[in-house]
Amino acid sequence: YRANGAMLSRKLLRDAPLGVSAHHVRGLQQHLHITTGSSSIDAMVLVSPAGWMGMEQKISDAITQETLAESVRWAGEIFGAKTVVIPTIMISNNMFKDLQGIFFPMRKKIYEFAKYFRSNVNSSSWRGVEQVVVLDLASLSLELVRANAQALGLMKEDDGNINSNGNKDRNQYDMDALQEALLAHTILVKKKGGNIQKHVILL
């Protein structure tokens, strides 16, 4: 089951537009029972929403080790999940606005939580969950944008590669190169009030 754009966290339900309500949980349990004869599942994918206009920072702030842990525990206790998959957030138009403040920190939080889980995997507090897996869609989307930029001639093949003297994180270095390439190219958009120049968006 994929909790689409939400987390199984009471705290997130109270404090941010992220939590799944009891109504949705009961509805899913009923659906599972009707279609499979069981209310248990093997794995659950918990996706953090990130593409809501104006809500990006609030959502990012709400995703913490505490709320991720609560979501994983509920996945085990309510649905019997043995595996929980937590994707990192793909680059989207909204996330592209503040990569340093939102995109990279969100990715880091998810990886750090998965590491924390592995270090404490034998704790009974996980309610039967045996593993937490990171699906790194953030890095995948970054590579896709980079490949598109190169295919369109906006970047050279070696742009964004770390040289022997580079100390930056690979993703950080790639994103700096991508931003520079995208900001350097504009397209002409025809509007009723006149033509305007817009920066190239490859997403």
PDB file of C-alpha atoms in Angstrom:
ATOM      1  CA  TYR A   1       0.000   0.000   0.000  1.00  0.00           C
ATOM      2  CA  ARG A   2       1.179   3.494  -0.819  1.00  0.00           C
ATOM      3  CA  ALA A   3       0.083   6.241   1.596  1.00  0.00           C
ATOM      4  CA  ASN A   4      -0.204   8.873  -1.108  1.00  0.00           C
ATOM      5  CA  GLY A   5       1.276  12.155   0.031  1.00  0.00           C
ATOM      6  CA  ALA A   6       0.822  11.566   3.730  1.00  0.00           C
ATOM      7  CA  MET A   7       2.293   9.966   6.808  1.00  0.00           C
ATOM      8  CA  LEU A   8       0.754   7.759   9.494  1.00  0.00           C
ATOM      9  CA  SER A   9       1.481  10.286  12.229  1.00  0.00           C
ATOM     10  CA  ARG A  10      -0.926  11.858  14.698  1.00  0.00           C
ATOM     11  CA  LYS A  11       1.480  14.727  15.233  1.00  0.00           C
ATOM     12  CA  LEU A  12       1.603  15.457  11.515  1.00  0.00           C
ATOM     13  CA  LEU A  13      -2.170  15.262  11.308  1.00  0.00           C
ATOM     14  CA  ARG A  14      -2.406  17.907  14.041  1.00  0.00           C
ATOM     15  CA  ASP A  15       0.452  20.192  13.059  1.00  0.00           C
ATOM     16  CA  ALA A  16       0.804  19.957   9.277  1.00  0.00           C
ATOM     17  CA  PRO A  17      -1.095  18.892   6.144  1.00  0.00           C
ATOM     18  CA  LEU A  18       0.547  15.484   6.229  1.00  0.00           C
ATOM     19  CA  GLY A  19      -1.282  13.102   8.511  1.00  0.00           C
ATOM     20  CA  VAL A  20      -3.717  10.403   7.471  1.00  0.00           C
ATOM     21  CA  SER A  21      -7.041  10.655   9.290  1.00  0.00           C
ATOM     22  CA  ALA A  22      -8.648   7.781  11.201  1.00  0.00           C
ATOM     23  CA  HIS A  23     -11.381   7.768   8.544  1.00  0.00           C
ATOM     24  CA  HIS A  24      -8.831   7.026   5.806  1.00  0.00           C
ATOM     25  CA  VAL A  25      -7.153   4.342   7.900  1.00  0.00           C
ATOM     26  CA  ARG A  26     -10.456   2.541   8.538  1.00  0.00           C
ATOM     27  CA  GLY A  27     -11.343   2.816   4.870  1.00  0.00           C
ATOM     28  CA  LEU A  28      -8.072   1.196   3.875  1.00  0.00           C
ATOM     29  CA  GLN A  29      -8.497  -1.588   6.408  1.00  0.00           C
ATOM     30  CA  GLN A  30     -11.959  -2.333   5.052  1.00  0.00           C
ATOM     31  CA  HIS A  31     -10.678  -2.285   1.470  1.00  0.00           C
ATOM     32  CA  LEU A  32      -7.886  -4.714   2.326  1.00  0.00           C
ATOM     33  CA  HIS A  33     -10.274  -7.049   4.112  1.00  0.00           C
ATOM     34  CA  ILE A  34     -12.760  -7.043   1.223  1.00  0.00           C
ATOM     35  CA  THR A  35     -10.169  -7.555  -1.519  1.00  0.00           C
ATOM     36  CA  THR A  36      -7.689  -9.858   0.229  1.00  0.00           C
ATOM     37  CA  GLY A  37      -9.519 -11.255   3.236  1.00  0.00           C
ATOM     38  CA  SER A  38      -6.854  -9.766   5.489  1.00  0.00           C
ATOM     39  CA  SER A  39      -6.109  -6.368   6.987  1.00  0.00           C
ATOM     40  CA  SER A  40      -2.340  -6.995   6.977  1.00  0.00           C
ATOM     41  CA  ILE A  41       0.199  -6.090   4.317  1.00  0.00           C
ATOM     42  CA  ASP A  42       3.846  -6.953   3.637  1.00  0.00           C
ATOM     43  CA  ALA A  43       5.144  -3.486   2.794  1.00  0.00           C
ATOM     44  CA  MET A  44       4.010   0.103   2.936  1.00  0.00           C
ATOM     45  CA  VAL A  45       5.365   3.095   0.998  1.00  0.00           C
ATOM     46  CA  LEU A  46       5.117   6.334   2.958  1.00  0.00           C
ATOM     47  CA  VAL A  47       5.411   9.410   0.735  1.00  0.00           C
ATOM     48  CA  SER A  48       5.999  12.902   2.094  1.00  0.00           C
ATOM     49  CA  PRO A  49       3.996  15.481   0.133  1.00  0.00           C
ATOM     50  CA  ALA A  50       6.151  18.318  -1.117  1.00  0.00           C
ATOM     51  CA  GLY A  51       4.472  19.974  -4.076  1.00  0.00           C
ATOM     52  CA  TRP A  52       1.892  22.170  -2.433  1.00  0.00           C
ATOM     53  CA  MET A  53       2.204  25.843  -3.309  1.00  0.00           C
ATOM     54  CA  GLY A  54       3.251  27.855  -0.290  1.00  0.00           C
ATOM     55  CA  MET A  55       3.416  24.840   2.056  1.00  0.00           C
ATOM     56  CA  GLU A  56       6.886  23.568   1.219  1.00  0.00           C
ATOM     57  CA  GLN A  57       8.701  24.974   4.243  1.00  0.00           C
ATOM     58  CA  LYS A  58       5.984  23.954   6.691  1.00  0.00           C
ATOM     59  CA  ILE A  59       6.034  20.419   5.348  1.00  0.00           C
ATOM     60  CA  SER A  60       9.819  20.235   5.462  1.00  0.00           C
ATOM     61  CA  ASP A  61       9.896  21.472   9.056  1.00  0.00           C
ATOM     62  CA  ALA A  62       7.291  18.884  10.089  1.00  0.00           C
ATOM     63  CA  ILE A  63       9.254  15.919   8.746  1.00  0.00           C
ATOM     64  CA  THR A  64      11.450  14.951  11.698  1.00  0.00           C
ATOM     65  CA  GLN A  65      12.890  11.778  13.155  1.00  0.00           C
ATOM     66  CA  GLU A  66       9.996  11.779  15.622  1.00  0.00           C
ATOM     67  CA  THR A  67       7.242  11.952  13.008  1.00  0.00           C
ATOM     68  CA  LEU A  68       8.952   9.469  10.689  1.00  0.00           C
ATOM     69  CA  ALA A  69       9.341   7.030  13.596  1.00  0.00           C
ATOM     70  CA  GLU A  70       5.667   7.434  14.529  1.00  0.00           C
ATOM     71  CA  SER A  71       4.614   6.732  10.956  1.00  0.00           C
ATOM     72  CA  VAL A  72       6.755   3.584  10.804  1.00  0.00           C
ATOM     73  CA  ARG A  73       5.355   2.321  14.126  1.00  0.00           C
ATOM     74  CA  TRP A  74       1.763   2.809  12.950  1.00  0.00           C
ATOM     75  CA  ALA A  75       2.548   1.010   9.685  1.00  0.00           C
ATOM     76  CA  GLY A  76       3.552  -1.993  11.764  1.00  0.00           C
ATOM     77  CA  GLU A  77       0.876  -1.791  14.447  1.00  0.00           C
ATOM     78  CA  ILE A  78      -2.143  -0.994  12.290  1.00  0.00           C
ATOM     79  CA  PHE A  79      -1.297  -2.806   9.050  1.00  0.00           C
ATOM     80  CA  GLY A  80       1.256  -5.409  10.078  1.00  0.00           C
ATOM     81  CA  ALA A  81       3.845  -4.108   7.615  1.00  0.00           C
ATOM     82  CA  LYS A  82       7.248  -5.776   7.862  1.00  0.00           C
ATOM     83  CA  THR A  83       8.924  -3.361   5.447  1.00  0.00           C
ATOM     84  CA  VAL A  84       8.444   0.400   5.141  1.00  0.00           C
ATOM     85  CA  VAL A  85       9.722   2.231   2.072  1.00  0.00           C
ATOM     86  CA  ILE A  86      10.302   5.986   2.380  1.00  0.00           C
ATOM     87  CA  PRO A  87      11.060   7.760  -0.920  1.00  0.00           C
ATOM     88  CA  THR A  88      13.078  10.936  -0.994  1.00  0.00           C
ATOM     89  CA  ILE A  89      11.312  13.821  -2.706  1.00  0.00           C
ATOM     90  CA  MET A  90      11.729  14.275  -6.441  1.00  0.00           C
ATOM     91  CA  ILE A  91      12.582  17.679  -7.835  1.00  0.00           C
ATOM     92  CA  SER A  92       9.412  19.486  -8.855  1.00  0.00           C
ATOM     93  CA  ASN A  93       8.613  23.050  -9.836  1.00  0.00           C
ATOM     94  CA  ASN A  94       7.947  23.986  -6.220  1.00  0.00           C
ATOM     95  CA  MET A  95      10.947  22.190  -4.745  1.00  0.00           C
ATOM     96  CA  PHE A  96      13.169  23.800  -7.346  1.00  0.00           C
ATOM     97  CA  LYS A  97      12.524  27.190  -5.724  1.00  0.00           C
ATOM     98  CA  ASP A  98      14.517  26.445  -2.570  1.00  0.00           C
ATOM     99  CA  LEU A  99      16.880  23.554  -3.068  1.00  0.00           C
ATOM    100  CA  GLN A 100      19.219  24.448  -0.225  1.00  0.00           C
ATOM    101  CA  GLY A 101      16.446  25.164   2.276  1.00  0.00           C
ATOM    102  CA  ILE A 102      14.068  22.299   1.443  1.00  0.00           C
ATOM    103  CA  PHE A 103      15.143  19.764  -1.203  1.00  0.00           C
ATOM    104  CA  PHE A 104      18.506  18.667   0.188  1.00  0.00           C
ATOM    105  CA  PRO A 105      17.499  18.868   3.879  1.00  0.00           C
ATOM    106  CA  MET A 106      14.438  16.647   3.251  1.00  0.00           C
ATOM    107  CA  ARG A 107      16.598  14.045   1.530  1.00  0.00           C
ATOM    108  CA  LYS A 108      19.108  14.143   4.372  1.00  0.00           C
ATOM    109  CA  LYS A 109      16.407  13.703   7.041  1.00  0.00           C
ATOM    110  CA  ILE A 110      15.052  10.564   5.371  1.00  0.00           C
ATOM    111  CA  TYR A 111      18.491   8.984   5.031  1.00  0.00           C
ATOM    112  CA  GLU A 112      19.371   9.847   8.626  1.00  0.00           C
ATOM    113  CA  PHE A 113      16.151   8.270   9.866  1.00  0.00           C
ATOM    114  CA  ALA A 114      16.815   5.056   7.916  1.00  0.00           C
ATOM    115  CA  LYS A 115      20.268   4.935   9.507  1.00  0.00           C
ATOM    116  CA  TYR A 116      18.719   5.509  12.940  1.00  0.00           C
ATOM    117  CA  PHE A 117      16.254   2.663  12.346  1.00  0.00           C
ATOM    118  CA  ARG A 118      19.036   0.251  11.352  1.00  0.00           C
ATOM    119  CA  SER A 119      20.924   1.152  14.528  1.00  0.00           C
ATOM    120  CA  ASN A 120      17.833   0.414  16.626  1.00  0.00           C
ATOM    121  CA  VAL A 121      16.197  -2.306  14.539  1.00  0.00           C
ATOM    122  CA  ASN A 122      15.820  -4.696  17.483  1.00  0.00           C
ATOM    123  CA  SER A 123      13.696  -2.269  19.493  1.00  0.00           C
ATOM    124  CA  SER A 124      10.171  -3.506  20.249  1.00  0.00           C
ATOM    125  CA  SER A 125       8.881   0.018  19.637  1.00  0.00           C
ATOM    126  CA  TRP A 126       8.749  -0.596  15.865  1.00  0.00           C
ATOM    127  CA  ARG A 127       5.655  -2.819  16.269  1.00  0.00           C
ATOM    128  CA  GLY A 128       6.897  -5.573  13.979  1.00  0.00           C
ATOM    129  CA  VAL A 129       8.538  -3.473  11.254  1.00  0.00           C
ATOM    130  CA  GLU A 130      11.790  -5.212  10.343  1.00  0.00           C
ATOM    131  CA  GLN A 131      13.329  -2.842   7.828  1.00  0.00           C
ATOM    132  CA  VAL A 132      13.090   0.693   6.500  1.00  0.00           C
ATOM    133  CA  VAL A 133      14.236   1.188   2.908  1.00  0.00           C
ATOM    134  CA  VAL A 134      15.037   4.515   1.229  1.00  0.00           C
ATOM    135  CA  LEU A 135      13.896   4.911  -2.383  1.00  0.00           C
ATOM    136  CA  ASP A 136      16.091   7.765  -3.577  1.00  0.00           C
ATOM    137  CA  LEU A 137      13.859   9.479  -6.124  1.00  0.00           C
ATOM    138  CA  ALA A 138      15.633  12.773  -5.364  1.00  0.00           C
ATOM    139  CA  SER A 139      18.897  11.556  -6.874  1.00  0.00           C
ATOM    140  CA  LEU A 140      17.051   9.902  -9.780  1.00  0.00           C
ATOM    141  CA  SER A 141      15.240  13.123 -10.665  1.00  0.00           C
ATOM    142  CA  LEU A 142      18.459  15.113 -10.346  1.00  0.00           C
ATOM    143  CA  GLU A 143      20.192  12.795 -12.813  1.00  0.00           C
ATOM    144  CA  LEU A 144      17.235  13.013 -15.218  1.00  0.00           C
ATOM    145  CA  VAL A 145      17.318  16.813 -15.196  1.00  0.00           C
ATOM    146  CA  ARG A 146      21.054  16.746 -15.719  1.00  0.00           C
ATOM    147  CA  ALA A 147      20.743  14.287 -18.635  1.00  0.00           C
ATOM    148  CA  ASN A 148      18.031  16.436 -20.243  1.00  0.00           C
ATOM    149  CA  ALA A 149      20.168  19.553 -19.889  1.00  0.00           C
ATOM    150  CA  GLN A 150      23.068  17.801 -21.584  1.00  0.00           C
ATOM    151  CA  ALA A 151      20.854  16.406 -24.357  1.00  0.00           C
ATOM    152  CA  LEU A 152      19.522  19.893 -25.106  1.00  0.00           C
ATOM    153  CA  GLY A 153      23.013  21.333 -25.180  1.00  0.00           C
ATOM    154  CA  LEU A 154      22.531  23.450 -22.067  1.00  0.00           C
ATOM    155  CA  MET A 155      25.389  21.687 -20.273  1.00  0.00           C
ATOM    156  CA  LYS A 156      28.520  19.901 -21.370  1.00  0.00           C
ATOM    157  CA  GLU A 157      28.868  16.257 -20.411  1.00  0.00           C
ATOM    158  CA  ASP A 158      31.540  17.016 -17.829  1.00  0.00           C
ATOM    159  CA  ASP A 159      29.663  19.971 -16.262  1.00  0.00           C
ATOM    160  CA  GLY A 160      28.672  19.103 -12.728  1.00  0.00           C
ATOM    161  CA  ASN A 161      31.316  16.415 -12.336  1.00  0.00           C
ATOM    162  CA  ILE A 162      33.523  16.901  -9.321  1.00  0.00           C
ATOM    163  CA  ASN A 163      37.137  17.539 -10.234  1.00  0.00           C
ATOM    164  CA  SER A 164      40.080  16.262  -8.236  1.00  0.00           C
ATOM    165  CA  ASN A 165      40.099  19.395  -6.088  1.00  0.00           C
ATOM    166  CA  GLY A 166      36.350  19.496  -5.485  1.00  0.00           C
ATOM    167  CA  ASN A 167      35.072  19.124  -1.960  1.00  0.00           C
ATOM    168  CA  LYS A 168      31.353  19.523  -2.548  1.00  0.00           C
ATOM    169  CA  ASP A 169      28.760  16.821  -2.146  1.00  0.00           C
ATOM    170  CA  ARG A 170      28.078  15.225  -5.559  1.00  0.00           C
ATOM    171  CA  ASN A 171      24.385  16.130  -5.559  1.00  0.00           C
ATOM    172  CA  GLN A 172      25.151  19.655  -4.375  1.00  0.00           C
ATOM    173  CA  TYR A 173      27.776  20.108  -7.067  1.00  0.00           C
ATOM    174  CA  ASP A 174      25.464  18.792  -9.789  1.00  0.00           C
ATOM    175  CA  MET A 175      22.647  21.063  -8.663  1.00  0.00           C
ATOM    176  CA  ASP A 176      24.865  24.146  -8.671  1.00  0.00           C
ATOM    177  CA  ALA A 177      25.863  23.353 -12.252  1.00  0.00           C
ATOM    178  CA  LEU A 178      22.246  22.692 -13.248  1.00  0.00           C
ATOM    179  CA  GLN A 179      20.971  25.918 -11.754  1.00  0.00           C
ATOM    180  CA  GLU A 180      23.669  27.870 -13.538  1.00  0.00           C
ATOM    181  CA  ALA A 181      22.770  26.205 -16.847  1.00  0.00           C
ATOM    182  CA  LEU A 182      19.022  26.721 -16.462  1.00  0.00           C
ATOM    183  CA  LEU A 183      19.328  30.332 -15.387  1.00  0.00           C
ATOM    184  CA  ALA A 184      21.600  31.055 -18.340  1.00  0.00           C
ATOM    185  CA  HIS A 185      18.948  30.019 -20.879  1.00  0.00           C
ATOM    186  CA  THR A 186      15.522  31.517 -21.414  1.00  0.00           C
ATOM    187  CA  ILE A 187      12.654  30.913 -23.791  1.00  0.00           C
ATOM    188  CA  LEU A 188      10.255  33.423 -25.289  1.00  0.00           C
ATOM    189  CA  VAL A 189       6.672  32.959 -24.106  1.00  0.00           C
ATOM    190  CA  LYS A 190       3.913  34.700 -26.037  1.00  0.00           C
ATOM    191  CA  LYS A 191       1.269  36.389 -23.899  1.00  0.00           C
ATOM    192  CA  LYS A 192      -1.660  38.607 -24.762  1.00  0.00           C
ATOM    193  CA  GLY A 193      -0.004  41.519 -23.005  1.00  0.00           C
ATOM    194  CA  GLY A 194       3.304  40.934 -24.782  1.00  0.00           C
ATOM    195  CA  ASN A 195       6.088  38.410 -25.000  1.00  0.00           C
ATOM    196  CA  ILE A 196       8.088  37.570 -21.892  1.00  0.00           C
ATOM    197  CA  GLN A 197      11.327  35.725 -21.274  1.00  0.00           C
ATOM    198  CA  LYS A 198      11.203  32.719 -18.944  1.00  0.00           C
ATOM    199  CA  HIS A 199      13.991  30.555 -17.617  1.00  0.00           C
ATOM    200  CA  VAL A 200      14.164  27.055 -19.056  1.00  0.00           C
ATOM    201  CA  ILE A 201      12.439  24.410 -16.939  1.00  0.00           C
ATOM    202  CA  LEU A 202      13.239  20.823 -17.778  1.00  0.00           C
ATOM    203  CA  LEU A 203      10.693  19.146 -15.531  1.00  0.00           C
TER     204      LEU A 203
END
